[in-house]
């Protein structure tokens, strides 16, 4: 847990989130400012700052995130596809410095 990290606070239950999935390693919740009709993110519970800080130890975790994306997308009604976005670092437009994968869909091919 990293102090002042909003996603760590969601993981800890200190601030609310509209969750759609949770297990011992991962949590998924709807984006507070959705860019399309369906917009949620999958977040590792461990505080990894970004993809640039991930390492070999996170290999299985990163795989689990990507394999979970189509399962949750389908549950959310995205039957004909979705976008996945990972912003990395300031230059990549990352605002919340806790690794997360956006899953977006339902708004046409280029929503967001
Ligand atoms: P990024 O630019 O990839 O770091 O995206 C951060 C995302 O987190 C943005 O789409 C925000 O709308 C979203 N966000 C920020 N705070 C919250 C929150 N408390 N609950 C849900 N989503 C959030
Ligand atoms: Zn964090």
Tab-separated table of C-alpha atoms and ligand atoms in Angstrom:
chain	number	residue	atom	x	y	z
A	1	UNK	CA	0.000	0.000	0.000
A	2	UNK	CA	1.314	3.383	-1.021
A	3	UNK	CA	0.138	6.396	0.941
A	4	UNK	CA	-1.846	8.940	-1.059
A	5	UNK	CA	-2.451	6.448	-3.858
A	6	UNK	CA	-6.121	6.548	-4.774
A	7	UNK	CA	-6.156	3.004	-6.174
A	8	UNK	CA	-4.442	1.618	-3.054
A	9	UNK	CA	-7.204	3.310	-1.058
A	10	UNK	CA	-9.828	1.594	-3.222
A	11	UNK	CA	-8.014	-1.752	-2.749
A	12	UNK	CA	-7.996	-1.176	1.029
A	13	UNK	CA	-11.691	-0.239	1.012
A	14	UNK	CA	-10.925	3.234	2.356
A	15	UNK	CA	-12.712	4.925	-0.516
A	16	UNK	CA	-15.652	3.453	-2.428
A	17	UNK	CA	-15.571	2.147	-5.971
A	18	UNK	CA	-18.128	0.541	-8.235
A	19	UNK	CA	-16.470	-2.877	-8.274
A	20	UNK	CA	-17.182	-5.558	-10.827
A	21	UNK	CA	-14.532	-8.102	-9.858
A	22	UNK	CA	-12.173	-8.895	-7.005
A	23	UNK	CA	-9.829	-11.737	-6.060
A	24	UNK	CA	-6.700	-12.005	-3.924
A	25	UNK	CA	-4.492	-10.322	-6.558
A	26	UNK	CA	-6.762	-8.148	-8.689
A	27	UNK	CA	-9.645	-5.734	-8.486
A	28	UNK	CA	-11.756	-4.253	-11.273
A	29	UNK	CA	-14.006	-1.210	-10.982
A	30	UNK	CA	-15.844	1.216	-13.231
A	31	UNK	CA	-14.051	4.428	-14.194
A	32	UNK	CA	-15.436	7.431	-12.358
A	33	UNK	CA	-15.323	9.449	-15.618
A	34	UNK	CA	-16.301	6.918	-18.277
A	35	UNK	CA	-15.122	7.649	-21.811
A	36	UNK	CA	-17.667	5.242	-23.324
A	37	UNK	CA	-20.817	3.358	-22.230
A	38	UNK	CA	-18.596	0.660	-20.686
A	39	UNK	CA	-15.325	1.792	-19.116
A	40	UNK	CA	-13.711	-0.068	-16.272
A	41	UNK	CA	-10.194	-0.853	-15.189
A	42	UNK	CA	-8.383	-3.876	-13.949
A	43	UNK	CA	-5.880	-3.100	-11.211
A	44	UNK	CA	-3.348	-5.274	-9.396
A	45	UNK	CA	-3.755	-5.008	-5.625
A	46	UNK	CA	0.005	-4.641	-5.306
A	47	UNK	CA	1.142	-1.046	-5.759
A	48	UNK	CA	3.109	-1.190	-9.012
A	49	UNK	CA	3.618	2.376	-10.239
A	50	UNK	CA	3.375	1.618	-13.950
A	51	UNK	CA	4.321	-0.868	-16.623
A	52	UNK	CA	7.780	0.737	-16.570
A	53	UNK	CA	8.238	-0.401	-12.949
A	54	UNK	CA	6.912	-3.930	-13.466
A	55	UNK	CA	9.451	-6.729	-13.505
A	56	UNK	CA	9.806	-10.478	-13.991
A	57	UNK	CA	8.131	-11.117	-10.642
A	58	UNK	CA	4.937	-9.616	-12.105
A	59	UNK	CA	4.855	-11.804	-15.198
A	60	UNK	CA	1.983	-14.017	-14.025
A	61	UNK	CA	0.064	-11.065	-12.585
A	62	UNK	CA	0.228	-9.149	-15.871
A	63	UNK	CA	-0.923	-12.247	-17.731
A	64	UNK	CA	-3.847	-12.654	-15.366
A	65	UNK	CA	-4.936	-9.041	-15.984
A	66	UNK	CA	-4.970	-9.521	-19.752
A	67	UNK	CA	-6.815	-12.840	-19.542
A	68	UNK	CA	-9.429	-11.326	-17.232
A	69	UNK	CA	-10.168	-8.442	-19.621
A	70	UNK	CA	-12.250	-10.397	-22.192
A	71	UNK	CA	-14.131	-12.267	-19.454
A	72	UNK	CA	-15.227	-9.063	-17.710
A	73	UNK	CA	-15.826	-7.295	-21.046
A	74	UNK	CA	-18.267	-10.036	-22.021
A	75	UNK	CA	-19.985	-9.849	-18.636
A	76	UNK	CA	-20.448	-6.124	-19.283
A	77	UNK	CA	-22.134	-6.860	-22.606
A	78	UNK	CA	-19.214	-6.125	-24.913
A	79	UNK	CA	-19.857	-9.043	-27.215
A	80	UNK	CA	-18.201	-7.722	-30.352
A	81	UNK	CA	-14.986	-6.320	-28.957
A	82	UNK	CA	-13.398	-3.729	-26.703
A	83	UNK	CA	-10.303	-1.561	-26.352
A	84	UNK	CA	-7.593	-2.021	-23.766
A	85	UNK	CA	-5.404	0.939	-22.844
A	86	UNK	CA	-2.406	1.103	-20.541
A	87	UNK	CA	-1.042	4.613	-20.053
A	88	UNK	CA	2.541	4.551	-18.818
A	89	UNK	CA	4.256	7.512	-17.165
A	90	UNK	CA	3.652	11.227	-17.609
A	91	UNK	CA	4.624	11.071	-21.283
A	92	UNK	CA	2.066	8.312	-21.774
A	93	UNK	CA	-0.730	10.322	-20.179
A	94	UNK	CA	-0.829	8.318	-16.944
A	95	UNK	CA	-2.613	10.272	-14.220
A	96	UNK	CA	-2.983	7.670	-11.486
A	97	UNK	CA	0.436	6.261	-10.666
A	98	UNK	CA	-0.746	2.735	-9.862
A	99	UNK	CA	-0.700	0.346	-12.810
A	100	UNK	CA	-4.117	-0.207	-14.379
A	101	UNK	CA	-5.549	-1.513	-17.626
A	102	UNK	CA	-8.530	0.371	-19.048
A	103	UNK	CA	-11.203	-1.729	-20.757
A	104	UNK	CA	-13.474	0.405	-22.919
A	105	UNK	CA	-16.316	-0.348	-25.284
A	106	UNK	CA	-19.855	0.098	-26.397
A	107	UNK	CA	-19.259	3.506	-27.948
A	108	UNK	CA	-18.211	2.607	-31.466
A	109	UNK	CA	-14.803	1.552	-32.719
A	110	UNK	CA	-12.872	4.610	-31.497
A	111	UNK	CA	-14.460	5.671	-28.249
A	112	UNK	CA	-11.663	7.312	-26.230
B	1	LIG	P1	-4.808	7.149	-16.408
B	1	LIG	O1	-4.784	8.416	-17.191
B	1	LIG	O2	-4.576	5.935	-17.247
B	1	LIG	O3	-3.925	7.211	-15.188
B	1	LIG	O4	-6.313	6.989	-15.941
B	1	LIG	C1	-6.746	7.175	-14.638
B	1	LIG	C2	-8.238	6.931	-14.663
B	1	LIG	O5	-8.665	6.739	-13.333
B	1	LIG	C3	-9.060	8.061	-15.254
B	1	LIG	O6	-9.816	7.548	-16.354
B	1	LIG	C4	-9.971	8.491	-14.093
B	1	LIG	O7	-11.259	8.837	-14.515
B	1	LIG	C5	-9.963	7.257	-13.210
B	1	LIG	N1	-10.202	7.485	-11.804
B	1	LIG	C6	-9.606	8.396	-11.010
B	1	LIG	N2	-10.062	8.303	-9.754
B	1	LIG	C7	-10.973	7.298	-9.751
B	1	LIG	C8	-11.794	6.708	-8.751
B	1	LIG	N3	-11.781	7.146	-7.479
B	1	LIG	N4	-12.608	5.691	-9.101
B	1	LIG	C9	-12.638	5.258	-10.372
B	1	LIG	N5	-11.884	5.754	-11.355
B	1	LIG	C10	-11.064	6.775	-11.056
B	2	LIG	ZN1	-1.307	2.241	-5.283
